[in-house]
Amino acid sequence: MTKSRGRDGRGSHLRLVDSTPSSNPQPPAGVTDVDTTPSVAVLETLQETLMLDLAAAPAELHPVIAEASVARSAALLADQLWPAGEPDEIGEVERFFWADAARVLGERRDPDSFVLLTSLARTVGPAGRLPLQRAHLSRARSQYGVPEWISRIAGFRLTSAIVSEDVTGDGLSVVLDYDDDQHPHTVVVFVDNNLGAIAKDVFVGPPVDRVIEAYQRGGRVTVRSVRPATAAGIILQALGETRDHDDPPVTEDFEFFSALLVNRLTQLPERPIRPPIRAMLSPRQREELVDDFLHSRYAVGLPDDAADIARLWIDHAVDQTVGGPFRVSAVLVELFMASWLPRKVLADSTYFGAVPLVLRAWLEFAGERTQLDLDVVAEALDAVDVWTPALEAAALADPIGSRSGERVFLDETSTDLDEAYRILAGLGSPPRPDLTGLDKNHAATLSVLAPHAWLLAGETLGTNYAGEAFDIAERLIREAPDLLTKARLSTWPRAIVWLLAHRHRLVGPGECLTPTTLAAELACSAPTLRKTARLLTETLVLPR
């Protein structure tokens, strides 16, 4: 068993390494007979991890930290010791392990191992609970020299719950109130609506009255009491969203306390109440919202693309976040302008230049519909100004269609994409990419990126390089589609051209192109192009 280190030098992850019968773990102090069962090596690591976690926490939190540390370790063991196999086989391995662990810990007499045994006996699930509780009861009769707080491990009672929601709809906090004569505390779960309502943070907080006071003092939140079963349902649904996320951006506290949270929720006397299914807007309902907006006083004088941009805002708010299209949020503005829109839409500066105007009008329209405070609306409007340069940087240098202001939305499939890119004499129509085996999104992305790389290389470097640029774009989508999230969508064709220019030595002393002039031709900064081209080279193993 080895252990990687987390914050403050604490052991954070367990990993099985060479736990074969040939390994020779050292016995604990005071034990003369060497026990070489696999449980010994595992338990030594669990105990060391527990002691490190306790040493890094205030004394009043030791009962909670002990419960959390052992719950986390038990969850990691479940993933590593019995991750596969038939259900009966998994249960047999788990039962054998905990029975052996109970035997080993039951024979020891040092206080630290008693802390571990107590924590395990009150935390581990049904497969190990009975032998661990028997071992704990046997040792408790004669164990001396243990602190008083050990009796309070996993002995807290859930008494109430509240939900605090931000008025912008960016997220909510579920606060579970645990009663204890010596150290009442809360377990707080933050749910991020901008990331699909995942549980992003879990931490131990002060008593619930202090939490409510802090929320009320900070303002811009609504606080309501809920039944514990209702709170449990909200949390469990959010934890499910976190597990379904490919790479959830959770906090270190989430990693440490989430197993404790799950253990406590599964011990509730009431069955968790599942939250209502979120209502989704149909295409017709979305178009009706756009029409309402266009007929409002806020849409007077907007560009022709207003309907299209408003619909994109609605689609993003409904499909990518939780809370609906009428959310007025500076964070939502940032996600839309700096991340989602540049990666979903290929457009020129005329189209992207209309986006800030339309967004300001929509935010004022939504603020009136939801009767939000003016300062909340003003904050979102300021965010539009802050993130406008991100759209300007993502705009294509040349119109992508026959007229300025058009855009290609990557969730659409067009049969006229070759015509949209056929603006360079001598190149003719671009090749049609092979879409066999690709899903709809990847096929649409390839249908746009490959012809654009083909055109950009032909315009910038010459017709001899267009085909090679097309091939690299095709490899990018087929072999490394996840790489697309590392840069704006419009950056990839430019990076391909940058890569080809350097590979074929078209840039440098004595050549017509320098890094500065090439970056200017591609309307992108040299550092960005250099970094993105390096990602391409290293991921696709391209020649330099």
Coordinates of C-alpha atoms in Angstrom, one line a residue:
M1 CA 0.0 0.0 0.0
T2 CA 1.3 3.5 -0.8
K3 CA -0.3 6.8 -0.2
S4 CA -0.2 10.0 -2.2
R5 CA -0.1 13.2 -0.2
G6 CA -2.9 15.8 -0.2
R7 CA -3.1 19.2 1.3
D8 CA -1.0 19.8 4.5
G9 CA 0.9 16.6 3.8
R10 CA -2.0 14.4 4.7
G11 CA -2.5 11.1 3.0
S12 CA -5.3 11.5 0.5
H13 CA -5.4 8.5 -1.8
L14 CA -4.9 4.8 -1.2
R15 CA -3.3 2.7 -3.9
L16 CA -2.5 -1.1 -3.8
V17 CA 1.1 -1.7 -4.6
D18 CA 2.7 -5.1 -4.3
S19 CA 0.2 -6.5 -1.7
T20 CA 1.2 -10.0 -2.6
P21 CA 2.0 -12.7 0.0
S22 CA 5.7 -12.1 -0.6
S23 CA 5.5 -8.6 0.8
N24 CA 6.8 -8.2 4.4
P25 CA 5.0 -5.4 6.2
Q26 CA 6.5 -4.3 9.6
P27 CA 4.4 -5.2 12.6
P28 CA 3.0 -2.4 14.8
A29 CA 4.9 -1.4 17.9
G30 CA 4.4 -3.8 20.8
V31 CA 3.4 -6.8 18.7
T32 CA 5.8 -9.6 18.7
D33 CA 4.1 -12.0 16.2
V34 CA 4.3 -10.7 12.6
D35 CA 0.9 -10.9 11.0
T36 CA 1.4 -10.9 7.2
T37 CA -2.3 -10.9 6.0
P38 CA -3.1 -8.2 3.4
S39 CA -5.3 -6.5 6.0
V40 CA -2.2 -5.5 8.1
A41 CA -0.6 -3.4 5.3
V42 CA -3.9 -1.8 4.5
L43 CA -4.8 -1.0 8.1
E44 CA -1.3 0.6 8.7
T45 CA -2.0 3.0 5.9
L46 CA -5.5 3.7 7.1
Q47 CA -4.2 4.4 10.6
E48 CA -1.4 6.7 9.4
T49 CA -3.9 8.6 7.2
L50 CA -6.3 9.0 10.0
M51 CA -3.6 10.3 12.4
L52 CA -2.4 12.8 9.8
D53 CA -5.9 14.0 9.1
L54 CA -6.6 14.5 12.9
A55 CA -3.3 16.3 13.4
A56 CA -4.3 18.9 10.7
A57 CA -7.7 19.7 12.3
P58 CA -8.8 21.6 15.4
A59 CA -9.4 19.4 18.4
E60 CA -13.2 20.2 18.5
L61 CA -13.5 18.8 15.0
H62 CA -11.8 15.5 15.7
P63 CA -15.0 13.4 15.9
V64 CA -16.1 14.7 12.5
I65 CA -12.6 14.4 10.9
A66 CA -12.2 10.9 12.1
E67 CA -15.6 9.9 10.6
A68 CA -14.7 11.7 7.3
S69 CA -11.2 10.2 7.1
V70 CA -12.3 6.6 7.6
A71 CA -15.3 7.0 5.3
R72 CA -13.1 8.3 2.5
S73 CA -10.6 5.5 3.0
A74 CA -13.3 2.9 3.1
A75 CA -14.7 4.3 -0.2
L76 CA -11.3 4.2 -1.8
L77 CA -10.8 0.6 -0.6
A78 CA -14.1 -0.4 -2.1
D79 CA -13.0 1.0 -5.5
Q80 CA -9.7 -0.9 -5.3
L81 CA -10.1 -4.1 -3.4
W82 CA -13.5 -5.3 -4.9
P83 CA -14.1 -3.2 -8.0
A84 CA -15.2 -6.0 -10.3
G85 CA -16.7 -9.4 -10.4
E86 CA -20.0 -11.1 -9.7
P87 CA -22.0 -9.5 -6.8
D88 CA -21.6 -12.6 -4.6
E89 CA -17.9 -12.6 -5.2
I90 CA -17.6 -8.9 -4.4
G91 CA -19.5 -9.4 -1.1
E92 CA -17.3 -12.4 -0.1
V93 CA -14.1 -10.5 -0.6
E94 CA -15.4 -7.5 1.3
R95 CA -16.7 -9.6 4.2
F96 CA -13.4 -11.5 4.4
F97 CA -11.4 -8.3 4.4
W98 CA -13.4 -6.6 7.2
A99 CA -13.5 -9.7 9.3
D100 CA -9.7 -10.0 9.1
A101 CA -9.4 -6.3 9.8
A102 CA -11.6 -6.7 12.9
R103 CA -9.4 -9.6 14.1
V104 CA -6.2 -7.6 13.6
L105 CA -7.5 -4.4 15.3
G106 CA -9.1 -6.4 18.1
E107 CA -5.8 -7.9 19.1
R108 CA -4.0 -4.5 19.5
R109 CA -4.0 -2.3 22.6
D110 CA -2.5 1.0 21.5
P111 CA -4.9 4.1 21.6
D112 CA -4.4 5.0 17.9
S113 CA -5.6 1.7 16.6
F114 CA -8.6 2.0 19.0
V115 CA -9.5 5.3 17.3
L116 CA -9.3 3.6 14.0
L117 CA -11.4 0.6 15.1
T118 CA -14.1 2.9 16.6
S119 CA -14.3 4.9 13.4
L120 CA -14.5 1.8 11.3
A121 CA -17.1 0.2 13.5
R122 CA -19.4 3.2 13.2
T123 CA -18.8 4.0 9.6
V124 CA -18.3 0.8 7.5
G125 CA -21.3 -0.6 5.7
P126 CA -23.2 -3.9 6.4
A127 CA -20.5 -6.2 5.0
G128 CA -18.1 -5.3 7.8
R129 CA -20.2 -3.7 10.5
L130 CA -20.9 -6.8 12.7
P131 CA -17.3 -8.1 13.1
L132 CA -15.9 -4.6 13.6
Q133 CA -18.5 -3.8 16.2
R134 CA -17.8 -7.0 18.1
A135 CA -14.1 -6.2 18.1
H136 CA -14.8 -2.7 19.3
L137 CA -17.0 -3.8 22.1
S138 CA -14.4 -6.3 23.2
R139 CA -11.6 -3.8 23.3
A140 CA -13.8 -1.0 24.9
R141 CA -14.1 -3.1 28.1
S142 CA -10.4 -2.9 28.8
Q143 CA -9.0 -0.1 26.7
Y144 CA -7.4 2.8 28.6
G145 CA -5.8 6.0 27.6
V146 CA -8.2 7.1 24.9
P147 CA -9.6 10.7 24.6
E148 CA -13.3 11.4 25.5
W149 CA -14.2 12.6 22.0
I150 CA -13.9 9.1 20.5
S151 CA -17.3 8.3 22.0
R152 CA -18.8 11.0 19.7
I153 CA -17.5 9.6 16.4
A154 CA -20.5 9.2 13.9
G155 CA -22.9 10.0 16.8
F156 CA -24.4 13.2 15.4
R157 CA -28.1 13.6 14.8
L158 CA -29.5 15.5 11.9
T159 CA -32.1 17.9 13.2
S160 CA -33.0 20.4 10.4
A161 CA -32.0 21.5 6.9
I162 CA -32.1 24.7 5.0
V163 CA -31.5 25.7 1.3
S164 CA -29.9 29.0 0.4
E165 CA -30.2 30.1 -3.3
D166 CA -28.4 32.9 -5.0
V167 CA -30.8 35.4 -6.7
T168 CA -28.8 35.1 -9.9
G169 CA -29.5 31.4 -10.0
D170 CA -25.8 30.5 -10.2
G171 CA -26.1 27.9 -7.4
L172 CA -27.5 26.9 -4.1
S173 CA -26.2 25.6 -0.8
V174 CA -27.9 22.8 1.1
V175 CA -27.1 23.1 4.8
L176 CA -27.6 20.0 7.1
D177 CA -27.8 20.9 10.8
Y178 CA -26.3 18.3 13.2
D179 CA -27.0 18.6 16.9
D180 CA -24.4 17.8 19.5
D181 CA -24.1 19.1 23.1
Q182 CA -20.4 19.9 22.7
H183 CA -19.9 20.7 19.1
P184 CA -23.0 21.3 17.0
H185 CA -22.0 21.8 13.3
T186 CA -23.4 21.8 9.8
V187 CA -22.4 20.0 6.6
V188 CA -22.8 22.3 3.7
V189 CA -23.1 21.2 0.1
F190 CA -22.7 23.7 -2.8
V191 CA -24.5 22.9 -6.0
D192 CA -23.3 24.7 -9.1
N193 CA -26.1 25.4 -11.6
N194 CA -23.7 26.7 -14.2
L195 CA -22.1 23.3 -14.4
G196 CA -25.3 21.3 -14.8
A197 CA -26.2 21.3 -11.0
I198 CA -23.2 19.2 -9.9
A199 CA -22.3 19.0 -6.2
K200 CA -19.0 21.0 -6.4
D201 CA -18.1 21.5 -2.7
V202 CA -18.8 19.8 0.6
F203 CA -17.5 21.2 3.9
V204 CA -18.2 21.3 7.6
G205 CA -19.6 24.6 8.8
P206 CA -20.5 26.4 12.0
P207 CA -23.9 25.9 13.7
V208 CA -26.9 26.6 11.5
D209 CA -27.9 29.8 13.3
R210 CA -24.5 31.4 12.4
V211 CA -24.8 30.1 8.8
I212 CA -28.3 31.8 8.4
E213 CA -26.9 35.0 10.0
A214 CA -24.0 35.0 7.5
Y215 CA -26.4 34.5 4.5
Q216 CA -28.7 37.2 5.6
R217 CA -25.8 39.6 6.3
G218 CA -24.4 39.0 2.8
G219 CA -27.8 39.5 1.0
R220 CA -28.7 38.5 -2.5
V221 CA -29.8 35.0 -1.3
T222 CA -33.1 33.5 -0.3
V223 CA -33.1 31.1 2.6
R224 CA -35.8 28.5 3.3
S225 CA -36.2 25.6 5.6
V226 CA -36.8 22.1 4.1
R227 CA -37.4 18.6 5.4
P228 CA -34.2 16.6 5.8
A229 CA -35.6 14.1 3.3
T230 CA -36.0 16.9 0.8
A231 CA -32.5 18.1 1.4
A232 CA -31.1 14.6 1.0
G233 CA -32.9 14.2 -2.4
I234 CA -31.4 17.5 -3.7
I235 CA -27.9 16.4 -2.6
L236 CA -28.1 12.9 -3.9
Q237 CA -29.3 14.1 -7.3
A238 CA -26.4 16.6 -7.4
L239 CA -23.9 13.9 -6.4
G240 CA -25.2 11.9 -9.3
E241 CA -24.6 14.8 -11.7
T242 CA -21.0 15.0 -10.3
R243 CA -20.4 11.3 -11.0
D244 CA -21.7 11.7 -14.5
H245 CA -19.4 14.6 -15.3
D246 CA -16.3 13.6 -17.2
D247 CA -13.9 15.8 -15.1
P248 CA -15.9 17.6 -12.4
P249 CA -14.0 20.6 -11.0
V250 CA -14.7 19.8 -7.4
T251 CA -12.8 21.2 -4.4
E252 CA -10.4 19.3 -2.1
D253 CA -13.0 19.5 0.7
F254 CA -15.4 17.7 -1.6
E255 CA -12.9 14.9 -2.0
F256 CA -12.4 14.6 1.7
F257 CA -16.0 15.0 3.0
S258 CA -18.2 13.5 0.2
A259 CA -17.9 9.9 1.6
L260 CA -19.0 11.2 5.1
L261 CA -21.9 13.0 3.4
V262 CA -23.1 9.8 1.6
N263 CA -22.8 7.7 4.8
R264 CA -24.9 10.1 6.8
L265 CA -27.5 10.5 4.1
T266 CA -27.9 6.7 3.8
Q267 CA -28.6 6.5 7.5
L268 CA -31.6 8.9 7.5
P269 CA -34.8 7.3 8.9
E270 CA -36.8 8.8 6.0
R271 CA -36.4 7.9 2.3
P272 CA -34.9 10.9 0.4
I273 CA -37.5 12.8 -1.6
R274 CA -36.5 13.2 -5.2
P275 CA -36.6 16.8 -6.5
P276 CA -39.2 17.5 -9.2
I277 CA -38.1 16.8 -12.8
R278 CA -36.8 20.0 -14.3
A279 CA -39.1 21.3 -17.0
M280 CA -37.4 21.6 -20.4
L281 CA -38.5 24.1 -23.0
S282 CA -39.6 22.7 -26.3
P283 CA -38.4 24.3 -29.6
R284 CA -41.8 26.0 -30.0
Q285 CA -41.6 27.5 -26.5
R286 CA -38.1 28.8 -27.2
E287 CA -39.3 30.5 -30.3
E288 CA -42.2 32.0 -28.4
L289 CA -39.7 33.5 -25.9
V290 CA -37.7 35.0 -28.8
D291 CA -40.9 36.5 -30.3
D292 CA -41.8 38.0 -26.9
F293 CA -38.4 39.6 -26.7
L294 CA -38.5 40.9 -30.2
H295 CA -41.9 42.5 -29.6
S296 CA -40.7 44.2 -26.4
R297 CA -39.4 47.7 -26.1
Y298 CA -36.0 46.4 -25.4
A299 CA -35.6 45.0 -28.9
V300 CA -36.1 48.3 -30.7
G301 CA -33.2 49.1 -33.0
L302 CA -31.4 45.8 -32.6
P303 CA -29.5 44.2 -35.6
D304 CA -31.0 41.7 -37.9
D305 CA -29.3 38.8 -36.0
A306 CA -31.1 39.6 -32.8
A307 CA -33.5 36.6 -33.1
D308 CA -30.7 34.2 -33.8
I309 CA -28.5 35.4 -30.9
A310 CA -31.4 35.4 -28.5
R311 CA -32.2 31.9 -29.4
L312 CA -28.6 30.8 -28.8
W313 CA -28.7 32.4 -25.4
I314 CA -31.9 30.5 -24.6
D315 CA -30.4 27.2 -25.9
H316 CA -27.3 27.7 -23.8
A317 CA -29.1 28.6 -20.6
V318 CA -31.6 25.7 -20.9
D319 CA -29.4 22.9 -22.3
Q320 CA -26.0 23.7 -20.6
T321 CA -27.1 25.1 -17.2
V322 CA -29.9 24.9 -14.7
G323 CA -32.3 27.7 -14.0
G324 CA -33.8 28.7 -17.3
P325 CA -33.2 31.5 -19.9
F326 CA -34.4 34.4 -17.6
R327 CA -31.4 34.0 -15.3
V328 CA -29.6 37.4 -15.1
S329 CA -26.1 36.4 -14.0
A330 CA -22.6 37.8 -14.6
V331 CA -21.2 34.3 -14.5
L332 CA -23.7 33.1 -17.1
V333 CA -22.7 36.0 -19.3
E334 CA -19.0 34.9 -19.0
L335 CA -19.7 31.3 -19.8
F336 CA -21.8 32.2 -22.9
M337 CA -19.5 34.9 -24.3
A338 CA -16.0 33.6 -23.4
S339 CA -16.6 29.8 -23.7
W340 CA -19.7 28.4 -25.2
L341 CA -20.4 30.7 -28.1
P342 CA -16.8 30.9 -29.5
R343 CA -16.7 27.1 -29.5
K344 CA -20.1 26.5 -31.0
V345 CA -20.2 29.2 -33.6
L346 CA -17.9 30.2 -36.5
A347 CA -18.6 33.8 -37.4
D348 CA -17.0 37.0 -38.5
S349 CA -16.7 40.3 -36.5
T350 CA -20.1 41.6 -37.9
Y351 CA -22.0 38.8 -36.3
F352 CA -20.1 38.7 -33.1
G353 CA -20.3 42.5 -32.9
A354 CA -24.1 42.2 -32.6
V355 CA -23.9 39.8 -29.7
P356 CA -23.2 42.4 -26.9
L357 CA -26.1 44.6 -28.1
V358 CA -28.5 41.8 -28.1
L359 CA -27.3 40.4 -24.7
R360 CA -27.7 43.8 -23.0
A361 CA -31.3 44.1 -24.3
W362 CA -32.1 40.5 -23.3
L363 CA -30.7 40.9 -19.8
E364 CA -32.8 44.0 -19.2
F365 CA -35.9 42.2 -20.7
A366 CA -35.3 39.2 -18.3
G367 CA -34.6 41.5 -15.3
E368 CA -38.0 43.1 -15.8
R369 CA -39.8 39.8 -16.3
T370 CA -38.3 38.4 -13.0
Q371 CA -38.4 41.7 -11.1
L372 CA -34.7 41.5 -10.1
D373 CA -33.0 44.3 -8.2
L374 CA -31.3 46.8 -10.5
D375 CA -27.9 46.2 -9.1
V376 CA -28.0 42.5 -10.1
V377 CA -29.0 43.5 -13.7
A378 CA -26.2 46.2 -13.7
E379 CA -23.6 43.6 -12.7
A380 CA -24.6 41.3 -15.6
L381 CA -24.6 44.2 -18.0
D382 CA -21.0 45.1 -16.9
A383 CA -20.0 41.5 -17.5
V384 CA -21.1 41.9 -21.2
D385 CA -18.5 44.7 -21.5
V386 CA -15.8 42.7 -19.7
W387 CA -16.2 39.7 -22.0
T388 CA -16.8 41.4 -25.3
P389 CA -13.0 41.2 -26.2
A390 CA -13.3 37.4 -26.0
L391 CA -15.8 37.4 -28.8
E392 CA -13.7 39.9 -30.8
A393 CA -10.7 37.6 -30.5
A394 CA -12.7 34.6 -31.7
A395 CA -14.1 36.3 -34.8
L396 CA -12.9 35.0 -38.2
A397 CA -10.8 37.3 -40.2
D398 CA -12.9 36.8 -43.3
P399 CA -16.7 36.3 -43.7
I400 CA -17.5 32.6 -43.8
G401 CA -20.4 32.9 -46.2
S402 CA -21.4 34.9 -49.2
R403 CA -22.2 37.9 -47.1
S404 CA -20.9 39.5 -44.0
G405 CA -22.6 38.7 -40.7
E406 CA -23.4 35.0 -41.3
R407 CA -22.4 32.3 -39.0
V408 CA -22.0 28.5 -39.0
F409 CA -23.5 26.8 -36.0
L410 CA -21.6 23.5 -35.3
D411 CA -24.8 21.7 -34.2
E412 CA -26.1 22.1 -37.7
T413 CA -25.2 20.1 -40.8
S414 CA -25.2 22.0 -44.0
T415 CA -24.9 20.7 -47.5
D416 CA -23.5 24.0 -48.7
L417 CA -20.4 24.3 -46.5
D418 CA -18.2 23.7 -49.5
E419 CA -19.7 26.8 -51.1
A420 CA -19.3 28.8 -47.9
Y421 CA -15.5 28.2 -48.1
R422 CA -15.0 28.5 -51.9
I423 CA -13.7 32.0 -52.0
L424 CA -10.1 31.4 -53.1
A425 CA -9.4 31.2 -56.8
G426 CA -7.4 28.2 -57.8
L427 CA -8.6 26.0 -54.9
G428 CA -12.1 25.3 -56.0
S429 CA -14.3 23.4 -53.7
P430 CA -12.7 21.8 -50.5
P431 CA -12.7 18.0 -50.2
R432 CA -15.7 16.5 -48.4
P433 CA -14.6 15.0 -45.1
D434 CA -15.4 11.3 -44.4
L435 CA -18.0 11.4 -41.6
T436 CA -18.3 7.7 -41.2
G437 CA -18.4 6.5 -37.6
L438 CA -18.7 10.0 -36.1
D439 CA -21.5 11.2 -33.9
K440 CA -23.6 14.2 -34.9
N441 CA -21.6 16.8 -33.1
H442 CA -18.2 15.5 -34.2
A443 CA -19.4 15.2 -37.8
A444 CA -20.7 18.8 -37.7
T445 CA -17.4 20.0 -36.2
L446 CA -15.3 18.2 -38.8
S447 CA -17.6 19.5 -41.6
V448 CA -16.6 23.0 -40.6
L449 CA -13.1 22.8 -39.3
A450 CA -11.5 20.8 -42.0
P451 CA -12.7 23.0 -44.9
H452 CA -11.8 26.1 -42.9
A453 CA -8.2 24.8 -42.3
W454 CA -8.0 23.9 -46.0
L455 CA -9.0 27.4 -47.0
L456 CA -6.8 29.2 -44.5
A457 CA -3.7 27.3 -45.4
G458 CA -4.4 27.8 -49.1
E459 CA -4.8 31.6 -48.6
T460 CA -1.9 32.1 -46.3
L461 CA 0.7 29.5 -47.4
G462 CA -0.3 28.5 -50.9
T463 CA -2.5 25.9 -52.6
N464 CA 0.1 23.1 -52.0
Y465 CA -0.5 23.2 -48.3
A466 CA -4.3 23.2 -48.3
G467 CA -4.7 19.4 -48.5
E468 CA -2.2 18.8 -45.6
A469 CA -4.1 21.2 -43.4
F470 CA -7.4 19.4 -44.2
D471 CA -5.8 16.1 -43.2
I472 CA -4.6 17.4 -39.9
A473 CA -8.0 18.8 -39.0
E474 CA -9.6 15.5 -39.9
R475 CA -7.1 13.6 -37.6
L476 CA -7.8 16.1 -34.8
I477 CA -11.5 15.3 -34.8
R478 CA -11.1 11.6 -35.2
E479 CA -8.1 10.9 -32.9
A480 CA -8.3 13.7 -30.3
P481 CA -11.7 15.4 -30.2
D482 CA -11.3 16.1 -26.5
L483 CA -8.4 18.4 -27.4
L484 CA -10.9 20.9 -28.9
T485 CA -11.8 22.1 -25.4
K486 CA -8.2 23.4 -24.9
A487 CA -8.7 26.4 -27.2
R488 CA -11.4 28.3 -29.0
L489 CA -12.8 26.5 -32.0
S490 CA -11.7 29.2 -34.4
T491 CA -8.1 28.9 -33.1
W492 CA -7.5 25.3 -34.4
P493 CA -7.5 26.1 -38.1
R494 CA -5.1 29.0 -37.4
A495 CA -2.8 26.7 -35.3
I496 CA -2.8 24.1 -38.1
V497 CA -1.5 26.8 -40.5
W498 CA 1.0 28.0 -38.0
L499 CA 2.2 24.4 -37.6
L500 CA 2.6 23.8 -41.3
A501 CA 4.4 27.1 -41.9
H502 CA 7.1 26.1 -39.4
R503 CA 7.2 22.5 -40.4
H504 CA 7.9 23.4 -44.0
R505 CA 10.3 26.2 -43.0
L506 CA 8.2 29.0 -44.5
V507 CA 8.9 31.2 -41.5
G508 CA 12.3 32.6 -40.5
P509 CA 15.3 34.5 -41.8
G510 CA 15.3 34.9 -45.5
E511 CA 11.6 33.9 -45.8
C512 CA 8.7 36.1 -46.6
L513 CA 7.0 35.3 -43.3
T514 CA 8.1 36.0 -39.8
P515 CA 6.3 34.8 -36.7
T516 CA 4.9 38.3 -36.2
T517 CA 3.6 38.7 -39.7
L518 CA 2.2 35.2 -39.8
A519 CA 0.4 35.8 -36.5
A520 CA -1.0 39.0 -37.9
E521 CA -2.1 37.2 -41.1
L522 CA -3.9 34.6 -38.9
A523 CA -5.5 37.3 -36.7
C524 CA -4.2 35.5 -33.5
S525 CA -1.4 36.1 -31.0
A526 CA 1.9 34.2 -31.6
P527 CA 1.9 32.7 -28.1
T528 CA -1.6 31.3 -28.5
L529 CA -0.7 29.8 -31.9
R530 CA 2.5 28.4 -30.6
K531 CA 0.8 26.8 -27.6
T532 CA -2.0 25.3 -29.6
A533 CA 0.3 24.0 -32.3
R534 CA 2.4 22.3 -29.7
L535 CA -0.8 20.6 -28.4
L536 CA -1.5 19.3 -31.9
T537 CA 2.1 18.1 -32.4
E538 CA 2.3 16.3 -29.1
T539 CA -1.2 14.7 -29.2
L540 CA -1.2 13.6 -32.8
V541 CA 2.5 12.9 -32.8
L542 CA 3.1 15.1 -35.8
P543 CA 6.5 15.8 -37.3
R544 CA 7.9 19.1 -36.2

